[in-house]
């Protein structure tokens, strides 16, 4: 009986589905024909100012990003160079040649000697 009493409170009534009212239906509009003589007007774009060339020093700075050089003279050079680089907007006068020489010296230390081939 407790089940029948619980069902009385949860009565669901389904409503019949109704479409839109007859006066709400919109009539279809006839399609407009485009005039063949008129062509769409295309606006001319103004040429943008050319971008300045990228700083060539950034090529070498990116190669050191996230790298950790081993202890020694290379790390000391790297620390001193990047302390100057981070000093201001002109990057402390760091040149491409300084960055390139540090990069080439660092890469030279990573090259493994060739193995001896015995015949």
Coordinates of N, CA, C and O in Angstrom, one line a residue:
X1 N 0.8 -1.2 0.0 CA 0.0 0.0 0.0 C 0.9 1.3 0.0 O 0.4 2.3 -0.6
X2 N 2.0 1.2 0.6 CA 2.8 2.4 0.7 C 3.3 2.8 -0.7 O 3.4 3.9 -1.0
X3 N 3.4 1.8 -1.6 CA 3.9 2.0 -2.9 C 2.7 2.7 -3.7 O 3.0 3.6 -4.5
X4 N 1.5 2.3 -3.5 CA 0.4 3.0 -4.2 C 0.2 4.4 -3.8 O -0.1 5.3 -4.6
X5 N 0.4 4.7 -2.5 CA 0.3 6.1 -2.0 C 1.4 7.0 -2.6 O 1.2 8.1 -2.9
X6 N 2.6 6.4 -2.8 CA 3.7 7.2 -3.3 C 3.5 7.5 -4.8 O 3.8 8.6 -5.3
X7 N 2.8 6.6 -5.5 CA 2.5 6.8 -6.9 C 1.5 7.9 -7.1 O 1.5 8.6 -8.2
X8 N 0.6 8.1 -6.2 CA -0.4 9.2 -6.4 C 0.2 10.6 -6.4 O -0.3 11.4 -7.1
X9 N 1.3 10.8 -5.7 CA 2.0 12.1 -5.7 C 2.8 12.4 -7.0 O 3.1 13.5 -7.3
X10 N 3.2 11.3 -7.7 CA 4.0 11.5 -8.8 C 3.3 11.2 -10.1 O 3.7 10.5 -11.0
X11 N 2.2 11.9 -10.3 CA 1.4 11.7 -11.5 C 1.9 12.6 -12.6 O 2.1 13.8 -12.4
X12 N 2.2 12.0 -13.8 CA 2.7 12.8 -14.9 C 1.6 12.8 -16.0 O 1.1 11.8 -16.3
X13 N 1.4 14.0 -16.4 CA 0.4 14.2 -17.4 C 1.1 14.6 -18.7 O 1.9 15.5 -18.8
X14 N 0.8 13.8 -19.8 CA 1.4 14.1 -21.1 C 0.5 15.1 -21.9 O -0.7 14.9 -22.0
X15 N 1.2 16.2 -22.4 CA 0.4 17.1 -23.1 C 0.6 16.8 -24.6 O 1.6 16.4 -25.1
X16 N -0.5 16.9 -25.4 CA -0.4 16.6 -26.8 C 0.4 17.7 -27.5 O 0.4 18.9 -27.2
X17 N 1.2 17.2 -28.5 CA 2.1 18.2 -29.2 C 1.2 19.0 -30.2 O 0.4 18.5 -30.8
X18 N 1.6 20.2 -30.2 CA 0.8 21.1 -31.1 C 1.8 21.8 -32.0 O 2.9 22.2 -31.6
X19 N 1.4 22.0 -33.3 CA 2.2 22.8 -34.2 C 2.0 24.3 -34.1 O 1.2 24.7 -33.2
X20 N 2.7 25.1 -34.8 CA 2.5 26.5 -34.7 C 1.1 26.9 -35.2 O 0.5 26.2 -36.0
X21 N 0.6 27.9 -34.7 CA -0.8 28.4 -35.1 C -0.8 28.7 -36.6 O 0.2 29.1 -37.2
X22 N -2.0 28.6 -37.2 CA -2.1 28.7 -38.7 C -1.7 30.1 -39.1 O -1.1 30.3 -40.2
X23 N -1.9 31.2 -38.3 CA -1.6 32.5 -38.7 C -0.1 32.8 -38.5 O 0.4 33.9 -39.0
X24 N 0.6 32.0 -37.8 CA 2.1 32.2 -37.6 C 2.9 31.7 -38.7 O 4.1 32.0 -38.8
X25 N 2.4 31.0 -39.7 CA 3.1 30.4 -40.8 C 3.4 31.6 -41.8 O 2.5 32.3 -42.2
X26 N 4.7 31.8 -42.1 CA 5.1 32.9 -43.0 C 5.1 32.5 -44.4 O 5.6 31.4 -44.7
X27 N 4.6 33.2 -45.3 CA 4.6 32.9 -46.7 C 6.1 33.0 -47.3 O 6.8 33.9 -46.8
X28 N 6.4 32.2 -48.2 CA 7.8 32.3 -48.8 C 7.9 33.5 -49.7 O 7.0 33.8 -50.4
X29 N 9.0 34.2 -49.6 CA 9.3 35.4 -50.4 C 9.9 34.9 -51.7 O 10.7 34.0 -51.8
X30 N 9.6 35.6 -52.8 CA 10.2 35.2 -54.1 C 11.6 35.7 -54.1 O 12.0 36.7 -53.5
X31 N 12.5 34.9 -54.8 CA 13.9 35.2 -54.8 C 14.2 36.4 -55.7 O 13.5 36.6 -56.7
X32 N 15.1 37.3 -55.3 CA 15.4 38.4 -56.1 C 16.5 38.0 -57.2 O 17.4 37.3 -56.9
X33 N 16.3 38.5 -58.3 CA 17.2 38.2 -59.4 C 18.3 39.3 -59.4 O 18.0 40.5 -59.3
X34 N 19.6 38.9 -59.6 CA 20.7 39.8 -59.6 C 20.8 40.5 -61.0 O 20.6 39.8 -62.0
X35 N 21.1 41.7 -61.0 CA 21.2 42.4 -62.3 C 22.5 42.0 -62.9 O 23.6 42.1 -62.3
X36 N 22.5 41.5 -64.1 CA 23.8 41.0 -64.8 C 24.8 42.1 -65.0 O 25.9 41.9 -65.1
X37 N 24.3 43.4 -65.2 CA 25.2 44.5 -65.5 C 26.1 44.9 -64.4 O 27.2 45.4 -64.5
X38 N 25.6 44.7 -63.1 CA 26.3 45.2 -62.0 C 27.3 44.1 -61.5 O 26.9 43.0 -61.3
X39 N 28.5 44.5 -61.2 CA 29.5 43.6 -60.7 C 29.8 44.1 -59.3 O 29.8 45.3 -59.0
X40 N 30.2 43.2 -58.4 CA 30.5 43.6 -57.0 C 31.8 44.5 -57.0 O 32.7 44.2 -57.7
X41 N 31.8 45.5 -56.2 CA 32.9 46.5 -56.1 C 33.9 45.9 -55.1 O 33.6 45.6 -54.0
X42 N 35.2 45.8 -55.5 CA 36.2 45.3 -54.7 C 37.0 46.4 -54.2 O 37.5 47.2 -55.0
X43 N 37.2 46.6 -52.9 CA 38.0 47.7 -52.4 C 39.4 47.3 -52.4 O 39.8 46.2 -52.1
X44 N 40.2 48.3 -52.8 CA 41.7 48.0 -52.9 C 42.3 48.2 -51.5 O 42.0 49.1 -50.8
X45 N 43.1 47.2 -51.2 CA 43.8 47.2 -49.9 C 45.1 48.0 -50.0 O 45.8 48.0 -51.0
X46 N 45.3 48.8 -48.9 CA 46.5 49.6 -48.9 C 47.7 48.7 -48.5 O 47.5 47.8 -47.6
X47 N 48.8 48.8 -49.2 CA 49.9 48.0 -48.8 C 50.4 48.3 -47.4 O 50.5 49.5 -47.0
X48 N 50.7 47.3 -46.6 CA 51.1 47.5 -45.3 C 52.6 47.8 -45.3 O 53.3 47.5 -46.2
X49 N 53.0 48.5 -44.2 CA 54.4 48.9 -44.1 C 55.2 47.6 -43.9 O 54.8 46.7 -43.2
X50 N 56.4 47.5 -44.6 CA 57.2 46.3 -44.5 C 57.7 46.1 -43.0 O 58.0 47.1 -42.4
X51 N 57.7 44.9 -42.6 CA 58.2 44.6 -41.3 C 59.7 44.8 -41.2 O 60.4 44.5 -42.2
X52 N 60.3 45.3 -40.1 CA 61.7 45.4 -40.0 C 62.3 44.0 -39.9 O 61.7 43.1 -39.4
X53 N 63.5 43.8 -40.4 CA 64.1 42.5 -40.3 C 64.4 42.1 -38.9 O 64.6 42.9 -38.0
X54 N 64.3 40.8 -38.7 CA 64.5 40.2 -37.3 C 66.0 40.5 -36.9 O 66.9 40.5 -37.7
X55 N 66.1 40.6 -35.6 CA 67.4 40.8 -35.0 C 68.2 39.5 -35.2 O 67.8 38.4 -34.7
X56 N 69.4 39.5 -35.9 CA 70.2 38.3 -36.1 C 70.7 37.7 -34.9 O 71.0 36.5 -34.8
X57 N 70.8 38.5 -33.8 CA 71.3 37.9 -32.5 C 70.3 36.9 -31.9 O 70.7 36.0 -31.2
X58 N 69.0 37.1 -32.2 CA 68.0 36.2 -31.7 C 68.2 34.7 -32.1 O 67.8 33.8 -31.4
X59 N 68.7 34.5 -33.3 CA 69.0 33.2 -33.8 C 69.8 32.4 -32.8 O 69.6 31.2 -32.6
X60 N 70.9 33.1 -32.3 CA 71.8 32.4 -31.4 C 71.3 32.4 -29.9 O 71.5 31.4 -29.2
X61 N 70.5 33.4 -29.6 CA 70.0 33.4 -28.2 C 69.0 32.3 -28.0 O 68.9 31.6 -27.0
X62 N 68.2 32.0 -29.1 CA 67.2 30.9 -29.0 C 67.9 29.6 -28.8 O 67.3 28.7 -28.2
X63 N 69.1 29.4 -29.4 CA 69.7 28.1 -29.3 C 70.2 27.8 -27.8 O 70.4 26.7 -27.4
X64 N 70.4 28.9 -27.0 CA 70.8 28.7 -25.6 C 69.6 28.6 -24.7 O 69.8 28.3 -23.5
X65 N 68.4 28.9 -25.2 CA 67.2 28.9 -24.3 C 66.9 27.5 -23.7 O 66.8 26.6 -24.4
X66 N 66.9 27.4 -22.4 CA 66.6 26.2 -21.7 C 67.8 25.2 -21.6 O 67.6 24.1 -21.2
X67 N 69.0 25.7 -22.0 CA 70.2 24.8 -22.0 C 70.9 25.1 -20.7 O 70.9 26.2 -20.2
X68 N 71.7 24.1 -20.3 CA 72.5 24.3 -19.1 C 73.9 23.9 -19.5 O 74.1 22.7 -19.8
X69 N 74.8 24.8 -19.5 CA 76.2 24.5 -19.9 C 77.0 23.9 -18.7 O 76.7 24.3 -17.6
X70 N 77.9 23.0 -19.0 CA 78.6 22.4 -17.9 C 79.6 23.4 -17.3 O 79.9 24.4 -17.9
X71 N 79.9 23.1 -16.0 CA 80.8 24.0 -15.3 C 82.1 24.3 -16.0 O 82.7 23.3 -16.5
X72 N 82.6 25.5 -16.0 CA 83.8 25.8 -16.6 C 83.8 27.1 -17.3 O 82.9 28.0 -17.1
X73 N 84.8 27.3 -18.2 CA 84.9 28.7 -18.8 C 83.7 29.0 -19.8 O 83.3 30.1 -19.9
X74 N 83.1 28.0 -20.4 CA 82.0 28.2 -21.3 C 80.8 28.7 -20.5 O 80.1 29.6 -20.9
X75 N 80.5 28.1 -19.3 CA 79.4 28.6 -18.5 C 79.6 30.0 -18.0 O 78.7 30.8 -17.9
X76 N 80.9 30.3 -17.7 CA 81.2 31.7 -17.2 C 81.0 32.7 -18.3 O 80.4 33.8 -18.1
X77 N 81.4 32.3 -19.5 CA 81.2 33.2 -20.7 C 79.7 33.4 -20.9 O 79.2 34.5 -21.2
X78 N 79.0 32.3 -20.8 CA 77.5 32.3 -21.0 C 76.8 33.2 -20.0 O 76.0 34.0 -20.3
X79 N 77.2 33.0 -18.7 CA 76.6 33.8 -17.7 C 76.9 35.3 -17.8 O 76.0 36.1 -17.7
X80 N 78.1 35.7 -18.2 CA 78.5 37.1 -18.4 C 77.8 37.7 -19.6 O 77.2 38.8 -19.5
X81 N 77.7 36.9 -20.7 CA 77.0 37.4 -21.9 C 75.6 37.6 -21.7 O 75.0 38.6 -22.1
X82 N 74.9 36.7 -21.0 CA 73.4 36.8 -20.8 C 73.1 37.8 -19.7 O 72.0 38.3 -19.7
X83 N 74.0 38.1 -18.8 CA 73.8 39.1 -17.8 C 73.8 40.5 -18.6 O 72.9 41.3 -18.3
X84 N 74.7 40.6 -19.6 CA 74.6 41.8 -20.4 C 73.4 41.9 -21.3 O 72.8 42.9 -21.5
X85 N 73.0 40.7 -21.8 CA 71.8 40.6 -22.7 C 70.6 41.1 -22.0 O 69.7 41.8 -22.5
X86 N 70.4 40.7 -20.7 CA 69.2 41.0 -20.0 C 69.3 42.3 -19.3 O 68.4 42.7 -18.5
X87 N 70.3 43.1 -19.5 CA 70.5 44.4 -18.8 C 69.6 45.5 -19.2 O 69.3 46.4 -18.5
X88 N 69.2 45.5 -20.5 CA 68.3 46.6 -21.0 C 67.8 46.3 -22.4 O 68.0 45.3 -22.9
X89 N 67.2 47.4 -22.9 CA 66.5 47.2 -24.2 C 67.6 47.1 -25.4 O 67.3 46.5 -26.4
X90 N 68.8 47.7 -25.2 CA 69.8 47.6 -26.2 C 70.6 46.3 -26.1 O 71.5 46.0 -26.8
X91 N 70.3 45.5 -25.1 CA 70.9 44.2 -24.8 C 72.4 44.3 -24.5 O 73.2 43.4 -24.8
X92 N 72.8 45.4 -23.9 CA 74.1 45.5 -23.4 C 75.2 45.5 -24.4 O 76.4 45.2 -24.1
X93 N 74.9 45.7 -25.7 CA 75.9 45.8 -26.7 C 76.4 44.4 -27.1 O 77.5 44.3 -27.7
X94 N 75.6 43.3 -26.8 CA 76.1 42.0 -27.2 C 76.0 41.9 -28.7 O 75.0 42.3 -29.4
X95 N 77.1 41.4 -29.3 CA 77.1 41.3 -30.8 C 76.9 39.8 -31.2 O 76.9 38.9 -30.5
X96 N 76.6 39.7 -32.5 CA 76.3 38.4 -33.1 C 77.6 37.6 -33.0 O 77.5 36.4 -32.8
X97 N 78.7 38.2 -33.2 CA 80.0 37.4 -33.2 C 80.2 36.8 -31.9 O 80.7 35.7 -31.8
X98 N 79.9 37.5 -30.8 CA 80.1 37.0 -29.4 C 79.2 35.8 -29.2 O 79.7 34.7 -28.7
X99 N 77.9 35.9 -29.6 CA 77.0 34.8 -29.5 C 77.4 33.6 -30.3 O 77.3 32.5 -29.9
X100 N 77.8 33.9 -31.5 CA 78.2 32.8 -32.5 C 79.4 32.1 -32.0 O 79.5 30.9 -32.1
X101 N 80.4 32.8 -31.5 CA 81.6 32.1 -31.0 C 81.4 31.3 -29.8 O 81.9 30.2 -29.7
X102 N 80.5 31.8 -28.9 CA 80.1 31.0 -27.7 C 79.4 29.7 -28.2 O 79.7 28.6 -27.7
X103 N 78.5 29.9 -29.1 CA 77.7 28.7 -29.6 C 78.6 27.7 -30.3 O 78.5 26.5 -30.0
X104 N 79.5 28.1 -31.1 CA 80.4 27.2 -31.8 C 81.4 26.5 -30.8 O 81.6 25.3 -31.0
X105 N 81.9 27.2 -29.8 CA 82.7 26.6 -28.8 C 81.9 25.6 -28.0 O 82.5 24.5 -27.7
X106 N 80.7 25.9 -27.7 CA 79.9 24.9 -26.9 C 79.6 23.7 -27.7 O 79.7 22.6 -27.2
X107 N 79.2 23.9 -29.0 CA 78.9 22.7 -29.9 C 80.2 21.8 -30.1 O 80.1 20.6 -30.2
X108 N 81.4 22.5 -30.1 CA 82.6 21.7 -30.3 C 82.9 20.8 -29.1 O 83.5 19.7 -29.3
X109 N 82.5 21.2 -27.9 CA 82.7 20.4 -26.8 C 81.8 19.2 -26.8 O 82.0 18.2 -26.1
X110 N 80.6 19.2 -27.5 CA 79.7 18.1 -27.5 C 80.0 17.1 -28.5 O 79.4 16.0 -28.5
X111 N 80.9 17.3 -29.4 CA 81.2 16.4 -30.5 C 82.1 15.2 -29.9 O 83.1 15.5 -29.2
X112 N 81.6 14.0 -30.1 CA 82.3 12.8 -29.6 C 83.4 12.5 -30.6 O 83.3 12.6 -31.8
X113 N 84.6 12.0 -30.1 CA 85.7 11.6 -31.0 C 85.2 10.4 -31.8 O 84.4 9.5 -31.3
X114 N 85.8 10.2 -33.0 CA 85.4 9.1 -33.9 C 86.0 7.8 -33.3 O 87.1 7.8 -32.7
X115 N 85.3 6.7 -33.5 CA 85.7 5.4 -33.0 C 86.8 4.9 -33.9 O 86.7 5.1 -35.1
X116 N 87.8 4.2 -33.3 CA 88.8 3.6 -34.1 C 88.2 2.3 -34.8 O 87.6 1.5 -34.1
X117 N 88.5 2.2 -36.0 CA 88.1 1.0 -36.8 C 89.3 0.1 -36.9 O 90.3 0.4 -37.5
X118 N 89.1 -1.2 -36.5 CA 90.2 -2.2 -36.6 C 89.8 -3.1 -37.7 O 88.6 -3.6 -37.8
X119 N 90.8 -3.4 -38.6 CA 90.5 -4.3 -39.7 C 91.2 -5.6 -39.5 O 92.0 -5.9 -38.8

